[in-house]
Amino acid sequence: MSAEPAGKGELRLCARLGLEGQAAEALLAAMRAGVSSRGAVVLTAKAPPDYVPPFDCAELNAPWLPPHVFVPAEGVKPTAHADYAAGLYYSLDLSSCWESACLAEVPPPASSLDMCAAPGGKTMLMAARFGAGNHTANEVHPGRRGILRQNLEQCGMPQVRVAGNRPDQWARSGETFDLLLVDAPCSGQSLLCKGIRNPGCLSSSMVNGNAKRQKGIMLAAVQCVNPGGHIVYTTCTYDPEENEKVIAYILKRIPGWSAVEVPLLAPFRSQLAAFPAYRLLPAHGFGAGGFCCLLKKDK
Ligand SMILES: C[S@@+](CC[C@H](N)C(=O)[O-])C[C@H]1O[C@@H](n2cnc3c(N)ncnc32)[C@H](O)[C@@H]1O
């Protein structure tokens, strides 16, 4: 273990992840140092064909990186360029782009819903791949919904329908979609790796409370998907309770769903589930990390 004695929450997290020795030490060191952030930009609807960002970009050995995502070289501040203010690209953490590799396994959707959309990163990534066609960006929190709307306008997507329903209201509405993005509210343990204070994110009560909410969101989400459609479930936290266990809960209770292999993400395959699910850790070198799982509804 690292020089600083590990706290109860840290030890519990490492045990749940099955991390020991150097692997556990690497995660704890990253959470304490708070320097694992890695920037990225995704091109928006405003970017002309063949546009490349006006700054040096890093060459990464990352086959999962979509062609519309660029990684600024060390020291570059993409938000300082006029093209950012003009909305030609949207800036986010590289580990928030990683899971969009799931979309490589999804046919272009005729309709899509981002159920937890603000400030808009996953909607931008989805639109960069498929276009914003018949897309709804939903955000329950009114203040965050305003920011979402602003970001969509700035990035040339004013046609996206913005909504503010709770997941259970979507489920009751009877409206269904080919693709749902569920970037669920979570304990946000990876924020520590970006140097963002997040007191209590390792506590049982925080993790269990979030897991309960995530299960509720997913129970609603599965009711909003067309036969043959998909859900991309993602979080920016490491704990299996909020990740593999939420998916296992859904797969056990809701017939007609399966988790889908994402070959591009094979190096990140979770060993904590019998079904395909993926976890990015700071040690992978692509930012603070997170979890994703692609689910498919039978036809
Ligand atoms: C991880 S953030 C989403 C980030 C966003 N997808 C992006 O890429 O920019 C989770 C969002 O879920 C919203 N949220 C909180 N509680 C919720 C609930 N019970 N149901 C649905 N969304 C919720 C939060 O307001 C927050 O905006």
mmCIF file of C-alpha atoms and ligand atoms in Angstrom:
data_model
loop_
_atom_site.group_PDB
_atom_site.id
_atom_site.type_symbol
_atom_site.label_atom_id
_atom_site.label_comp_id
_atom_site.label_asym_id
_atom_site.label_seq_id
_atom_site.Cartn_x
_atom_site.Cartn_y
_atom_site.Cartn_z
ATOM 1 C CA MET A 1 0.000 0.000 0.000
ATOM 2 C CA SER A 2 1.051 3.636 -0.463
ATOM 3 C CA ALA A 3 2.817 5.675 2.236
ATOM 4 C CA GLU A 4 -0.463 7.198 3.458
ATOM 5 C CA PRO A 5 -2.556 4.557 5.263
ATOM 6 C CA ALA A 6 -5.626 3.676 3.220
ATOM 7 C CA GLY A 7 -9.019 4.664 4.651
ATOM 8 C CA LYS A 8 -11.949 2.287 5.095
ATOM 9 C CA GLY A 9 -13.691 3.494 1.938
ATOM 10 C CA GLU A 10 -10.525 3.178 -0.136
ATOM 11 C CA LEU A 11 -9.901 -0.360 1.119
ATOM 12 C CA ARG A 12 -13.521 -1.340 0.445
ATOM 13 C CA LEU A 13 -13.348 0.013 -3.096
ATOM 14 C CA CYS A 14 -10.086 -1.835 -3.895
ATOM 15 C CA ALA A 15 -11.493 -5.061 -2.416
ATOM 16 C CA ARG A 16 -14.696 -4.762 -4.465
ATOM 17 C CA LEU A 17 -12.655 -4.143 -7.605
ATOM 18 C CA GLY A 18 -10.406 -7.110 -6.799
ATOM 19 C CA LEU A 19 -7.361 -4.811 -6.858
ATOM 20 C CA GLU A 20 -4.366 -5.730 -4.731
ATOM 21 C CA GLY A 21 -0.730 -4.652 -4.373
ATOM 22 C CA GLN A 22 0.526 -2.305 -7.080
ATOM 23 C CA ALA A 23 -2.832 -2.118 -8.875
ATOM 24 C CA ALA A 24 -4.588 -0.981 -5.675
ATOM 25 C CA GLU A 25 -1.772 1.419 -4.902
ATOM 26 C CA ALA A 26 -1.966 2.943 -8.392
ATOM 27 C CA LEU A 27 -5.702 3.646 -8.044
ATOM 28 C CA LEU A 28 -5.339 5.138 -4.556
ATOM 29 C CA ALA A 29 -2.363 7.262 -5.644
ATOM 30 C CA ALA A 30 -4.368 8.592 -8.618
ATOM 31 C CA MET A 31 -7.364 9.440 -6.409
ATOM 32 C CA ARG A 32 -5.124 11.261 -3.939
ATOM 33 C CA ALA A 33 -2.957 13.092 -6.497
ATOM 34 C CA GLY A 34 -5.901 14.319 -8.586
ATOM 35 C CA VAL A 35 -3.883 14.744 -11.764
ATOM 36 C CA SER A 36 -5.368 12.066 -14.041
ATOM 37 C CA SER A 37 -7.490 14.421 -16.091
ATOM 38 C CA ARG A 38 -6.880 14.307 -19.835
ATOM 39 C CA GLY A 39 -8.632 16.691 -22.174
ATOM 40 C CA ALA A 40 -10.330 15.867 -25.464
ATOM 41 C CA VAL A 41 -12.543 17.667 -27.957
ATOM 42 C CA VAL A 42 -15.394 16.349 -30.075
ATOM 43 C CA LEU A 43 -16.241 18.058 -33.365
ATOM 44 C CA THR A 44 -19.717 19.546 -33.562
ATOM 45 C CA ALA A 45 -22.334 20.027 -36.247
ATOM 46 C CA LYS A 46 -20.729 23.420 -36.993
ATOM 47 C CA ALA A 47 -17.365 21.913 -37.983
ATOM 48 C CA PRO A 48 -16.986 21.831 -41.798
ATOM 49 C CA PRO A 49 -16.102 18.478 -43.461
ATOM 50 C CA ASP A 50 -12.350 17.723 -43.071
ATOM 51 C CA TYR A 51 -12.064 20.285 -40.239
ATOM 52 C CA VAL A 52 -9.162 19.685 -37.848
ATOM 53 C CA PRO A 53 -8.738 21.640 -34.603
ATOM 54 C CA PRO A 54 -6.270 24.570 -34.749
ATOM 55 C CA PHE A 55 -3.831 23.165 -32.178
ATOM 56 C CA ASP A 56 -1.310 20.352 -31.778
ATOM 57 C CA CYS A 57 -2.878 17.005 -31.009
ATOM 58 C CA ALA A 58 -1.402 13.950 -29.273
ATOM 59 C CA GLU A 59 -1.031 10.658 -31.150
ATOM 60 C CA LEU A 60 -2.523 8.040 -28.852
ATOM 61 C CA ASN A 61 -2.452 4.300 -29.183
ATOM 62 C CA ALA A 62 -6.207 4.160 -28.689
ATOM 63 C CA PRO A 63 -8.059 2.262 -31.460
ATOM 64 C CA TRP A 64 -11.343 2.954 -29.621
ATOM 65 C CA LEU A 65 -10.995 6.716 -30.181
ATOM 66 C CA PRO A 66 -13.624 7.831 -32.754
ATOM 67 C CA PRO A 67 -12.354 9.914 -35.715
ATOM 68 C CA HIS A 68 -14.349 12.964 -34.608
ATOM 69 C CA VAL A 69 -12.536 13.101 -31.232
ATOM 70 C CA PHE A 70 -9.132 14.805 -30.917
ATOM 71 C CA VAL A 71 -6.772 14.845 -27.936
ATOM 72 C CA PRO A 72 -4.923 18.142 -27.443
ATOM 73 C CA ALA A 73 -1.178 17.813 -26.958
ATOM 74 C CA GLU A 74 0.289 18.374 -23.472
ATOM 75 C CA GLY A 75 -0.107 22.019 -22.392
ATOM 76 C CA VAL A 76 -2.677 22.964 -25.081
ATOM 77 C CA LYS A 77 -5.836 24.687 -23.787
ATOM 78 C CA PRO A 78 -8.522 24.016 -26.435
ATOM 79 C CA THR A 79 -10.993 26.347 -24.740
ATOM 80 C CA ALA A 80 -8.628 29.288 -25.341
ATOM 81 C CA HIS A 81 -9.142 29.183 -29.146
ATOM 82 C CA ALA A 82 -11.702 31.237 -31.060
ATOM 83 C CA ASP A 83 -13.027 28.047 -32.698
ATOM 84 C CA TYR A 84 -14.148 26.839 -29.274
ATOM 85 C CA ALA A 85 -16.133 30.034 -28.673
ATOM 86 C CA ALA A 86 -17.545 29.637 -32.202
ATOM 87 C CA GLY A 87 -18.797 26.142 -31.258
ATOM 88 C CA LEU A 88 -16.749 24.128 -33.778
ATOM 89 C CA TYR A 89 -15.761 21.673 -31.076
ATOM 90 C CA TYR A 90 -16.873 20.775 -27.561
ATOM 91 C CA SER A 91 -14.374 20.174 -24.809
ATOM 92 C CA LEU A 92 -14.594 17.277 -22.348
ATOM 93 C CA ASP A 93 -12.447 14.700 -20.542
ATOM 94 C CA LEU A 94 -10.958 11.903 -22.640
ATOM 95 C CA SER A 95 -12.436 9.329 -20.274
ATOM 96 C CA SER A 96 -15.867 10.772 -21.084
ATOM 97 C CA CYS A 97 -15.284 9.926 -24.776
ATOM 98 C CA TRP A 98 -13.975 6.423 -24.168
ATOM 99 C CA GLU A 99 -17.371 4.791 -23.704
ATOM 100 C CA SER A 100 -18.706 6.248 -26.948
ATOM 101 C CA ALA A 101 -16.893 3.288 -28.563
ATOM 102 C CA CYS A 102 -20.079 1.373 -27.633
ATOM 103 C CA LEU A 103 -21.821 3.278 -30.423
ATOM 104 C CA ALA A 104 -19.648 1.450 -32.974
ATOM 105 C CA GLU A 105 -21.838 -1.608 -32.260
ATOM 106 C CA VAL A 106 -25.130 0.238 -32.727
ATOM 107 C CA PRO A 107 -26.897 0.784 -36.075
ATOM 108 C CA PRO A 108 -27.757 4.447 -36.841
ATOM 109 C CA PRO A 109 -30.860 5.083 -34.715
ATOM 110 C CA ALA A 110 -34.047 6.548 -36.183
ATOM 111 C CA SER A 111 -34.684 8.105 -32.765
ATOM 112 C CA SER A 112 -32.575 8.540 -29.637
ATOM 113 C CA LEU A 113 -32.904 9.818 -26.082
ATOM 114 C CA ASP A 114 -30.128 10.997 -23.778
ATOM 115 C CA MET A 115 -31.899 10.519 -20.457
ATOM 116 C CA CYS A 116 -29.332 12.301 -18.250
ATOM 117 C CA ALA A 117 -27.969 14.781 -20.752
ATOM 118 C CA ALA A 118 -26.568 17.960 -19.120
ATOM 119 C CA PRO A 119 -24.187 19.543 -19.866
ATOM 120 C CA GLY A 120 -24.357 17.660 -23.180
ATOM 121 C CA GLY A 121 -21.137 15.704 -23.729
ATOM 122 C CA LYS A 122 -22.750 12.347 -24.560
ATOM 123 C CA THR A 123 -25.286 14.002 -26.839
ATOM 124 C CA MET A 124 -22.406 15.671 -28.730
ATOM 125 C CA LEU A 125 -20.579 12.347 -29.088
ATOM 126 C CA MET A 126 -23.719 10.587 -30.295
ATOM 127 C CA ALA A 127 -24.484 13.381 -32.776
ATOM 128 C CA ALA A 128 -20.907 13.407 -34.104
ATOM 129 C CA ARG A 129 -21.320 9.731 -35.019
ATOM 130 C CA PHE A 130 -24.930 9.557 -36.170
ATOM 131 C CA GLY A 131 -26.105 13.165 -36.586
ATOM 132 C CA ALA A 132 -28.617 14.786 -34.260
ATOM 133 C CA GLY A 133 -31.582 13.819 -36.511
ATOM 134 C CA ASN A 134 -34.409 12.783 -34.229
ATOM 135 C CA HIS A 135 -32.622 13.205 -30.899
ATOM 136 C CA THR A 136 -34.004 14.241 -27.496
ATOM 137 C CA ALA A 137 -31.685 15.551 -24.792
ATOM 138 C CA ASN A 138 -33.364 15.197 -21.399
ATOM 139 C CA GLU A 139 -32.276 16.752 -18.127
ATOM 140 C CA VAL A 140 -34.331 16.729 -14.927
ATOM 141 C CA HIS A 141 -32.459 19.546 -13.184
ATOM 142 C CA PRO A 142 -33.822 22.913 -14.456
ATOM 143 C CA GLY A 143 -30.546 24.840 -14.017
ATOM 144 C CA ARG A 144 -28.514 22.176 -15.757
ATOM 145 C CA ARG A 145 -31.151 21.996 -18.509
ATOM 146 C CA GLY A 146 -30.453 25.672 -19.269
ATOM 147 C CA ILE A 147 -26.734 24.941 -19.642
ATOM 148 C CA LEU A 148 -27.538 21.967 -21.867
ATOM 149 C CA ARG A 149 -29.708 24.142 -24.112
ATOM 150 C CA GLN A 150 -26.961 26.778 -24.336
ATOM 151 C CA ASN A 151 -24.308 24.194 -25.239
ATOM 152 C CA LEU A 152 -26.517 22.657 -27.928
ATOM 153 C CA GLU A 153 -27.160 26.056 -29.467
ATOM 154 C CA GLN A 154 -23.512 27.052 -29.325
ATOM 155 C CA CYS A 155 -22.520 23.807 -31.037
ATOM 156 C CA GLY A 156 -25.006 24.128 -33.887
ATOM 157 C CA MET A 157 -27.706 21.741 -32.656
ATOM 158 C CA PRO A 158 -30.709 23.982 -31.904
ATOM 159 C CA GLN A 159 -32.975 21.382 -33.547
ATOM 160 C CA VAL A 160 -32.387 18.872 -30.750
ATOM 161 C CA ARG A 161 -35.498 18.528 -28.622
ATOM 162 C CA VAL A 162 -34.683 19.422 -24.996
ATOM 163 C CA ALA A 163 -36.902 17.873 -22.326
ATOM 164 C CA GLY A 164 -37.029 17.743 -18.534
ATOM 165 C CA ASN A 165 -38.909 14.553 -17.635
ATOM 166 C CA ARG A 166 -38.069 12.182 -14.810
ATOM 167 C CA PRO A 167 -37.221 8.665 -16.031
ATOM 168 C CA ASP A 168 -40.506 7.280 -14.642
ATOM 169 C CA GLN A 169 -42.396 9.945 -16.632
ATOM 170 C CA TRP A 170 -40.633 8.801 -19.800
ATOM 171 C CA ALA A 171 -41.575 5.213 -18.982
ATOM 172 C CA ARG A 172 -45.238 6.178 -18.537
ATOM 173 C CA SER A 173 -45.261 8.367 -21.670
ATOM 174 C CA GLY A 174 -45.227 5.336 -23.969
ATOM 175 C CA GLU A 175 -42.685 7.044 -26.258
ATOM 176 C CA THR A 176 -39.937 4.676 -27.348
ATOM 177 C CA PHE A 177 -36.549 5.096 -29.048
ATOM 178 C CA ASP A 178 -33.968 3.017 -30.934
ATOM 179 C CA LEU A 179 -31.139 4.239 -28.692
ATOM 180 C CA LEU A 180 -31.004 5.440 -25.096
ATOM 181 C CA LEU A 181 -27.979 6.971 -23.421
ATOM 182 C CA VAL A 182 -28.046 6.622 -19.641
ATOM 183 C CA ASP A 183 -25.054 8.500 -18.237
ATOM 184 C CA ALA A 184 -26.342 7.965 -14.744
ATOM 185 C CA PRO A 185 -25.888 10.272 -11.772
ATOM 186 C CA CYS A 186 -23.341 8.490 -9.579
ATOM 187 C CA SER A 187 -20.975 8.852 -6.630
ATOM 188 C CA GLY A 188 -18.375 10.275 -9.063
ATOM 189 C CA GLN A 189 -15.314 8.587 -7.575
ATOM 190 C CA SER A 190 -13.271 9.377 -10.693
ATOM 191 C CA LEU A 191 -13.663 13.104 -9.966
ATOM 192 C CA LEU A 192 -11.043 12.657 -7.232
ATOM 193 C CA CYS A 193 -8.548 11.685 -9.944
ATOM 194 C CA LYS A 194 -9.214 15.032 -11.651
ATOM 195 C CA GLY A 195 -8.475 16.922 -8.433
ATOM 196 C CA ILE A 196 -12.156 17.698 -7.809
ATOM 197 C CA ARG A 197 -13.214 17.463 -4.170
ATOM 198 C CA ASN A 198 -15.972 14.896 -3.707
ATOM 199 C CA PRO A 199 -16.447 14.242 0.002
ATOM 200 C CA GLY A 200 -18.208 10.996 0.877
ATOM 201 C CA CYS A 201 -17.920 9.468 -2.599
ATOM 202 C CA LEU A 202 -16.326 6.341 -1.116
ATOM 203 C CA SER A 203 -18.871 5.921 1.676
ATOM 204 C CA SER A 204 -21.309 2.997 1.665
ATOM 205 C CA SER A 205 -24.275 5.309 2.043
ATOM 206 C CA MET A 206 -23.296 7.403 -0.999
ATOM 207 C CA VAL A 207 -22.573 4.332 -3.147
ATOM 208 C CA ASN A 208 -25.704 2.435 -2.070
ATOM 209 C CA GLY A 209 -27.934 5.502 -2.468
ATOM 210 C CA ASN A 210 -26.672 6.017 -6.000
ATOM 211 C CA ALA A 211 -27.020 2.333 -6.867
ATOM 212 C CA LYS A 212 -30.679 2.459 -5.791
ATOM 213 C CA ARG A 213 -31.310 5.543 -7.946
ATOM 214 C CA GLN A 214 -29.469 3.997 -10.922
ATOM 215 C CA LYS A 215 -31.595 0.842 -10.725
ATOM 216 C CA GLY A 216 -34.725 3.018 -10.722
ATOM 217 C CA ILE A 217 -33.495 4.955 -13.761
ATOM 218 C CA MET A 218 -32.658 1.760 -15.633
ATOM 219 C CA LEU A 219 -36.008 0.117 -14.769
ATOM 220 C CA ALA A 220 -37.616 3.125 -16.456
ATOM 221 C CA ALA A 221 -35.102 3.248 -19.317
ATOM 222 C CA VAL A 222 -35.777 -0.325 -20.466
ATOM 223 C CA GLN A 223 -39.438 0.614 -21.007
ATOM 224 C CA CYS A 224 -38.434 3.346 -23.467
ATOM 225 C CA VAL A 225 -36.581 1.204 -26.019
ATOM 226 C CA ASN A 226 -37.914 -0.237 -29.291
ATOM 227 C CA PRO A 227 -37.462 -3.961 -30.014
ATOM 228 C CA GLY A 228 -33.890 -4.467 -31.292
ATOM 229 C CA GLY A 229 -32.845 -1.143 -29.721
ATOM 230 C CA HIS A 230 -29.952 -0.361 -27.373
ATOM 231 C CA ILE A 231 -29.048 1.338 -24.086
ATOM 232 C CA VAL A 232 -25.535 2.632 -23.416
ATOM 233 C CA TYR A 233 -25.185 2.684 -19.603
ATOM 234 C CA THR A 234 -22.265 4.736 -18.278
ATOM 235 C CA THR A 235 -21.002 6.205 -15.018
ATOM 236 C CA CYS A 236 -17.921 8.121 -13.940
ATOM 237 C CA THR A 237 -17.452 6.005 -10.825
ATOM 238 C CA TYR A 238 -15.538 2.802 -10.151
ATOM 239 C CA ASP A 239 -17.626 0.932 -7.564
ATOM 240 C CA PRO A 240 -19.188 -2.297 -8.931
ATOM 241 C CA GLU A 241 -22.354 -1.614 -6.865
ATOM 242 C CA GLU A 242 -23.139 1.290 -9.222
ATOM 243 C CA ASN A 243 -21.961 -0.513 -12.321
ATOM 244 C CA GLU A 244 -21.879 -4.290 -12.842
ATOM 245 C CA LYS A 245 -24.460 -4.840 -10.068
ATOM 246 C CA VAL A 246 -26.922 -2.373 -11.604
ATOM 247 C CA ILE A 247 -26.682 -4.175 -14.953
ATOM 248 C CA ALA A 248 -26.923 -7.608 -13.301
ATOM 249 C CA TYR A 249 -30.071 -6.413 -11.490
ATOM 250 C CA ILE A 250 -31.673 -5.372 -14.779
ATOM 251 C CA LEU A 251 -30.646 -8.498 -16.697
ATOM 252 C CA LYS A 252 -32.042 -10.700 -13.926
ATOM 253 C CA ARG A 253 -35.377 -8.897 -13.628
ATOM 254 C CA ILE A 254 -36.185 -7.808 -17.170
ATOM 255 C CA PRO A 255 -36.472 -10.586 -19.764
ATOM 256 C CA GLY A 256 -35.414 -9.957 -23.355
ATOM 257 C CA TRP A 257 -32.250 -7.961 -22.685
ATOM 258 C CA SER A 258 -28.580 -8.895 -23.067
ATOM 259 C CA ALA A 259 -25.235 -7.148 -22.683
ATOM 260 C CA VAL A 260 -23.351 -6.776 -25.967
ATOM 261 C CA GLU A 261 -19.630 -7.301 -26.615
ATOM 262 C CA VAL A 262 -17.748 -4.131 -27.692
ATOM 263 C CA PRO A 263 -14.577 -5.457 -29.366
ATOM 264 C CA LEU A 264 -12.910 -1.997 -29.390
ATOM 265 C CA LEU A 265 -13.106 -1.980 -25.598
ATOM 266 C CA ALA A 266 -11.756 -5.525 -25.093
ATOM 267 C CA PRO A 267 -8.648 -4.305 -23.157
ATOM 268 C CA PHE A 268 -10.982 -2.788 -20.555
ATOM 269 C CA ARG A 269 -13.254 -5.802 -20.074
ATOM 270 C CA SER A 270 -14.457 -6.141 -16.482
ATOM 271 C CA GLN A 271 -13.555 -9.389 -14.764
ATOM 272 C CA LEU A 272 -16.295 -8.747 -12.217
ATOM 273 C CA ALA A 273 -19.194 -9.813 -14.420
ATOM 274 C CA ALA A 274 -20.031 -12.802 -16.586
ATOM 275 C CA PHE A 275 -21.523 -10.418 -19.188
ATOM 276 C CA PRO A 276 -19.525 -7.896 -21.259
ATOM 277 C CA ALA A 277 -18.937 -4.674 -19.326
ATOM 278 C CA TYR A 278 -15.972 -2.305 -19.349
ATOM 279 C CA ARG A 279 -14.060 -0.225 -16.794
ATOM 280 C CA LEU A 280 -11.462 2.449 -17.498
ATOM 281 C CA LEU A 281 -9.043 3.117 -14.630
ATOM 282 C CA PRO A 282 -6.490 5.959 -14.316
ATOM 283 C CA ALA A 283 -3.710 3.379 -14.750
ATOM 284 C CA HIS A 284 -4.845 2.880 -18.369
ATOM 285 C CA GLY A 285 -3.556 6.409 -19.066
ATOM 286 C CA PHE A 286 -6.680 7.796 -20.749
ATOM 287 C CA GLY A 287 -7.961 10.077 -18.020
ATOM 288 C CA ALA A 288 -9.859 9.646 -14.792
ATOM 289 C CA GLY A 289 -11.903 6.631 -15.860
ATOM 290 C CA GLY A 290 -15.418 5.271 -15.681
ATOM 291 C CA PHE A 291 -17.633 2.330 -16.555
ATOM 292 C CA CYS A 292 -19.820 1.372 -19.503
ATOM 293 C CA CYS A 293 -22.056 -1.443 -20.671
ATOM 294 C CA LEU A 294 -24.020 -1.758 -23.931
ATOM 295 C CA LEU A 295 -27.415 -3.448 -23.606
ATOM 296 C CA LYS A 296 -29.603 -4.735 -26.416
ATOM 297 C CA LYS A 297 -33.318 -5.489 -26.395
ATOM 298 C CA ASP A 298 -34.415 -8.579 -28.321
ATOM 299 C CA LYS A 299 -36.271 -7.985 -31.599
HETATM 300 C C1 LIG B 1 -23.263 12.270 -15.190
HETATM 301 S S1 LIG B 1 -24.333 13.596 -15.394
HETATM 302 C C2 LIG B 1 -24.628 13.589 -17.104
HETATM 303 C C3 LIG B 1 -23.501 14.131 -17.949
HETATM 304 C C4 LIG B 1 -23.860 14.247 -19.413
HETATM 305 N N1 LIG B 1 -24.352 12.982 -19.927
HETATM 306 C C5 LIG B 1 -22.725 14.703 -20.284
HETATM 307 O O1 LIG B 1 -22.067 13.863 -20.913
HETATM 308 O O2 LIG B 1 -22.476 15.902 -20.364
HETATM 309 C C6 LIG B 1 -25.827 12.943 -14.778
HETATM 310 C C7 LIG B 1 -27.049 13.838 -14.957
HETATM 311 O O3 LIG B 1 -28.196 13.161 -14.430
HETATM 312 C C8 LIG B 1 -29.059 14.112 -13.831
HETATM 313 N N2 LIG B 1 -29.899 13.419 -12.811
HETATM 314 C C9 LIG B 1 -29.839 13.509 -11.473
HETATM 315 N N3 LIG B 1 -30.770 12.745 -10.898
HETATM 316 C C10 LIG B 1 -31.443 12.143 -11.901
HETATM 317 C C11 LIG B 1 -32.536 11.233 -11.924
HETATM 318 N N4 LIG B 1 -33.101 10.744 -10.813
HETATM 319 N N5 LIG B 1 -32.965 10.825 -13.134
HETATM 320 C C12 LIG B 1 -32.397 11.266 -14.277
HETATM 321 N N6 LIG B 1 -31.358 12.136 -14.290
HETATM 322 C C13 LIG B 1 -30.890 12.566 -13.125
HETATM 323 C C14 LIG B 1 -28.139 15.139 -13.236
HETATM 324 O O4 LIG B 1 -28.809 16.387 -13.082
HETATM 325 C C15 LIG B 1 -26.978 15.182 -14.229
HETATM 326 O O5 LIG B 1 -27.143 16.212 -15.148
#
